[in-house]
Amino acid sequence: MPSQVTHELLLICTCLCSCLSLRSTPHQLCRVQSQGCKASICILISQNSNRIVTVVEIYIFAKQAQPRILTCTYIHFFHRQEIMKWNGWGYSDSKFLYNKKGQAEFTGKRYRLSGMIIPGLREWMESTFSANLQHKTPAAPILNSSAVQPPTLNEAFLKELKSTGIPFSHDAEDRVFRSHGHCLHEIFALREGKIGRVPDLVVWPNCHNDVVKIVELACKHNVCLIPYGGGTSVSSALECPPEETRSIVSLDTSQMNRILWIDEKNLTAHVEAGIVGQDLERLLNESGYCTGHEPDSMEFSSLGGWVATRASGMKKNIYGNIEDLVVHIKMVTPRGVIEKSCQGPRMSTGPDVHHFIMGSEGTLGVVTEVTMKIRPMPEYQKYGSVVFPNFEMGVACLREVARQRCAPASIRLMDNEQFKFGHALKPQVSSIFTSFLDGLKKFYITKFKGFDPNRLCVATLLFEGDREKVLQHEKQVYDIAAKFGGLAAGEDNGQRGYMLTFVIAYLRDLGMDYYVIGESFETSMPWDRVLDICRNVKARIVRECKDKGVQFPPLSTCRVTQTYDAGACVYFYFAFNYRGLILFCSREEILANGGSLSHHHGVGKLRKEWMRESISSVGMGMLKSVKDYVDPNNIFGNRNLL
Amino acid sequence: FQPVTPVVLLIFNPMLKKRDDFEDMLEERRNSSDLRYALKCYTPVLYKGLTPCKVSELKQMVLQSDQLGYVITQVSKEKGVTSDEVTGEAAAILEEMAQRLQLSTVRFFAFTLSKVFKTLFRSICINEEGLQRLQQAIHNHPVVLLPSHRSYMDFLLMSYILYTYDLALPVIAAGMDFMGMKVVGEMLRMSGAFFIRRSFGGDKLYWAVFSEYVKIMLKNGYAPVEFFLEGTRSRTAKSLTPKLGLLNIVMDPFLKGEVFDISLVPVSISYERTLEEALYARELLGVPKPKESTSGLFKARKILSEDYGSIHVYFGQPVSVRSLAESRVNRSQFNLIPRHIPTRPSEEILSFVNDSAYRLVRAQEENMVLKPWVLLAFVLLQKQAAEEKQGTALDELTEQAVWLRDLSRQYGAFLHWPDHIPPSEVVSSSLSLHRGLVRISEGRVQLALEQGLLYPGFVILSCASYRNQALNVFIRPALLASAIHTAASNRKQEIYNSFSFLRNMFSNEFILCPGATVQDFEEACYLLVKTGTLQINQQEVLITERGHRTLAFLTSVLDPFLQGYQVVCRFLCEQDGLTEKQFIPAVRKFIIKHLLTGRLRYTEVLSSDLQKNALAALIRLGAVQKIKGNNYCFNVFPSEARNRGL
């Protein structure tokens, strides 16, 4: 087809798109095909950093002067699996593997560690888990569509949905991709090619009004809706209840990813809830702002998901957790839309209805738009790290920092096992000088200062703000650390510590290739119980592994990740050379020792059975009655929480 | 009642009990230098989480603890004195209490005790596998040692054994009465004893110092903590109902999540002849106990010339507090109050600690080694009560002892009967070891009862104390046998009711865990059916042909106690009320009268232990009321006591 036609078509399509109420303009023509007098064109409508691509396919009569639309279908390149793994964490191009020489390597270009050789990892893995590179358990490479149950479709719903023009799909891959989060058992099943109940249909609303329409239709036709944001849940929240007999529709918010406005006077931004963390941050940065909300999953998790699970960000000490950041929420429920009538910074209007929404885990409705606080981007950032002779001293230091309320943007304390793990992840050093310097540091700490390499632990720090204040703040924190035997251990160690946060999730996939499975979980607790819980939970993991007949002792490690006035958040990791049901016991141990059910991961279905114990029967009744009022027919039927 | 499932019944099967073998630790002492032994290199395995600290640092930790700090503030407010003064008071209490474990003192004891033990005892037998388990336990978790308590010897012996086998030396909770012995008290302190007052009911500060001191030593894994569950030495050789205070304290760090787990290790120490044999009998008969004093100890030297047979020490399977508490205790109940604020334990915790204590005492009982003499004591006492004046022929005695041997083995007794020696020799060597208690003439054996009443009392109570060692083996079947005897019909339900009544009545006397009536009944039924004494169908309980002898024996086991309780009841019925102090002398006088007139056959009823237990039971059952006033009066409800079938 001649190029001017193409140009013409593009113009036509622009018009069409506005007719279709797509707010973004098409910016790329992907494919044009002609068959006789019919032609079909594909237009790329939008693309976010995860390349979740929206394409519209339009069939037209091209030979007429006024092209007439025959059909208009969205082709959904929402196949995240093209850039993201369908049975593992993160981007397809980024993964750990052992190269031909048997050295560990991290592929891709996205991270600081990407493309590097990690010489220590193999030895660490072999010694920690007694894993053997000879024994591999590769994952099922591609999804076997025939293993997926055919969709149970609600024809009446489908018919009306089609008339709204909201894109949807019942393709097996699309459905499977939205049927899970990232719990160990979920990923494990996928690797083995086992697929349980999956959504029957996926819909991609483009804006708040689309959601209103979908929810109305779902109520009308009694269809179960499960909202889907970034898919990073670790609480089985996205699992389809196997007992659900109605058609299950996964409502993917990924297309609602625009910043609708920025209010620089009040420092707020009004954002659609489907936006992914890194996009939100990047787009705000372009205007010189940030939200400062950086959960470890921010590359993939969405704003709506944060609100629905009461998320917590790494830099909450400066910017606050999600409940502190949110000014206004719009949510579509089966009863209608809920939102407050003003955006006052604080109100005394009875119990705050936002708190019914935050943590509702998709049981009450879909969050569509959120007004969030924003801040000017920090002038200066500095990483740091401190080595402590032992974990007890480290915790005491963090407590003191919290007491003096001088916590930097982030302060985290890794235990000895995690310190060693971080050490194993050091990339190959390029110069002899650096390796000499490392040796010297090690000598200074272990020999000169007398730290026991099997007991010492490291705190990583991140300071933010204007330069002068950062430096002043840094000195204050290091002075406190010194009182607890802490030695400053450099910016580089600190930065690597934070990088690890993003990379550690990829490592689980490598472990699973070699019969090593792992899981993480978090809790929060009062200060006086931090040491006891860390010790007891780690001991419980080791004991349960032993009792369950796990041959080799597991890696059982923890990290204090947040400090509060009255307590702290602790993150546990465990991994071992095959398998058992350790998670249940660990949570039991946490609760028995005065820890919380969850600090920020949420309850989902994974931790449901402890809810009553956690919030009392009356509390359960309150939540239940809200659910009964808002969603009497259980349209939002993911059965999380209650 | 609800029958227990067969799976649970398996636990009762005595044949399934596996026990370790014994090694004599004195053998090596007899063959090598005691001095070299006392000076040997001592490097025990310690708790893996231990941060070593000195005795003085330990005291500092206690005084600076949040727990004590809280109570000090509270007390200073209540009494209106400065907190410094209260802290000083606390420091003084701690000073009085604290141990000062010193290896040199331990070595001194190791040397002298070697000498003493070798003269007193033929052998000291230990299950070495138990010690290996203990070593493992000490490495993994804080450990609490719970030995049975029959003699002053017990805790010296414990430390002696642990030193010999290179295990961590314990710190031992001891009664303040030892402090009376100036030099010895201090020496005991230096070998790890810490001293607690016998009663400090309302003293908040004392309790806080004491519990914090114990907890800190335990939590830090400073040393195994040793105390006696029974609280005091059992004068009758029956296990005493456990005291819960210290057990409560040592379980607390686990319940509050301050340690991952705690191992409780029951230790059973059985003496072939107790050193205090005569003392105990005298005490039970109302001749007051001499105050512990150093000079008294030297006077006791004459016992050095006698033969006390052998000692068996059995280190039981460590019991994990965590597994005891699993699905029993909801530990999250401690989440809402800061842990340094002392709180009264909830009903749930109290009943948990109580049940655990009973379980542990039973674990001690089960591993007590029984000597043939214990069985002979049964026979001789029964013969004596049957008033067979000429005594028993040796052959008959042997026959009965062998019969009893087989029966007790079937019931799971840990009997040390040398099977390779002919039974008659076993019997005669047992008799010769206890020659003070028996008289043999013309091939007939009887208890060495001379004229008068008190002296036979000594002999019979001493003898009873040996018999009592095996009572725990027979108690449940005996209760069932008596229940069958007293029940109006052979309907199972009726027998159960009668069993339940008797069990309830005697729960101050024997180790019968409250609330476990059904289990005990099932256990007794299981044993008697298995040994062919009874046949039990859905409704009825039938005695088999060969079951009569067993039943007669079992009924006679309980008979002295039944009769004793009856006499106490009869006595109380004749009173209009009396004070607590008057009770024992008055009831004793009453019993002597009955014994002399021949209305009462069992001289052992003279035991003040039985009398006190009977009274406590009657108070518990509401037949007797304790009125608090100027003088403690017992208000008796005679009709009630009679109605209850006594």
XYZ file of N, CA and C in Angstrom, chain A residues 528-529 532 535-536 539-540 543 589 591-594 613, chain B residues 257-261 322 326 330-332 334-335 337 339:
84
model
N 10.550 -4.334 71.972
C 11.130 -5.249 72.963
C 11.074 -6.705 72.510
N 10.334 -6.973 71.460
C 10.227 -8.370 71.029
C 11.031 -8.672 69.771
N 13.690 -11.417 70.199
C 13.071 -12.707 70.515
C 12.397 -13.304 69.293
N 14.958 -14.510 66.676
C 15.594 -15.762 67.077
C 14.617 -16.930 66.996
N 13.433 -16.741 67.559
C 12.494 -17.859 67.628
C 11.980 -18.282 66.258
N 14.717 -20.101 64.484
C 14.882 -21.435 65.081
C 13.728 -22.346 64.694
N 12.532 -21.761 64.635
C 11.365 -22.577 64.283
C 11.494 -23.091 62.848
N 13.871 -25.891 62.846
C 13.312 -27.091 63.446
C 12.257 -27.739 62.565
N 4.428 -18.993 64.906
C 5.476 -18.593 65.842
C 5.477 -17.069 66.002
N 2.997 -14.944 65.598
C 1.826 -14.479 66.343
C 1.968 -14.812 67.824
N 2.495 -15.992 68.110
C 2.656 -16.397 69.512
C 3.635 -15.491 70.232
N 4.568 -14.891 69.490
C 5.586 -14.068 70.116
C 5.267 -12.584 70.079
N 4.082 -12.244 69.615
C 3.686 -10.838 69.651
C 3.995 -10.078 68.389
N -8.336 -14.111 65.057
C -7.438 -13.999 66.199
C -6.773 -12.627 66.229
N 8.118 -16.106 74.906
C 8.917 -16.015 73.679
C 10.346 -15.538 73.873
N 10.834 -15.554 75.131
C 12.195 -15.045 75.346
C 13.262 -16.076 75.013
N 12.859 -17.327 74.929
C 13.759 -18.382 74.442
C 12.941 -19.253 73.493
N 13.645 -19.983 72.629
C 12.915 -20.792 71.656
C 12.283 -22.006 72.322
N 13.001 -22.579 73.246
C 12.471 -23.762 73.916
C 13.236 -23.954 75.230
N 8.116 -26.483 74.761
C 7.418 -26.119 73.527
C 6.425 -27.203 73.111
N 2.330 -27.017 73.008
C 1.735 -27.030 71.675
C 0.261 -27.405 71.749
N -2.246 -20.775 74.353
C -2.228 -19.726 73.354
C -1.263 -18.648 73.818
N -0.063 -18.665 73.244
C 0.973 -17.773 73.753
C 0.719 -16.315 73.406
N -0.201 -16.072 72.462
C -0.399 -14.665 72.094
C -1.116 -13.897 73.208
N 0.112 -13.140 75.826
C 1.100 -12.277 76.477
C 1.456 -11.066 75.619
N 0.770 -10.920 74.490
C 1.178 -9.879 73.546
C 0.752 -8.473 73.949
N 0.507 -7.018 77.032
C 1.096 -6.364 78.202
C 2.607 -6.473 78.080
N 6.264 -7.300 78.693
C 6.591 -8.526 79.415
C 7.287 -8.296 80.747
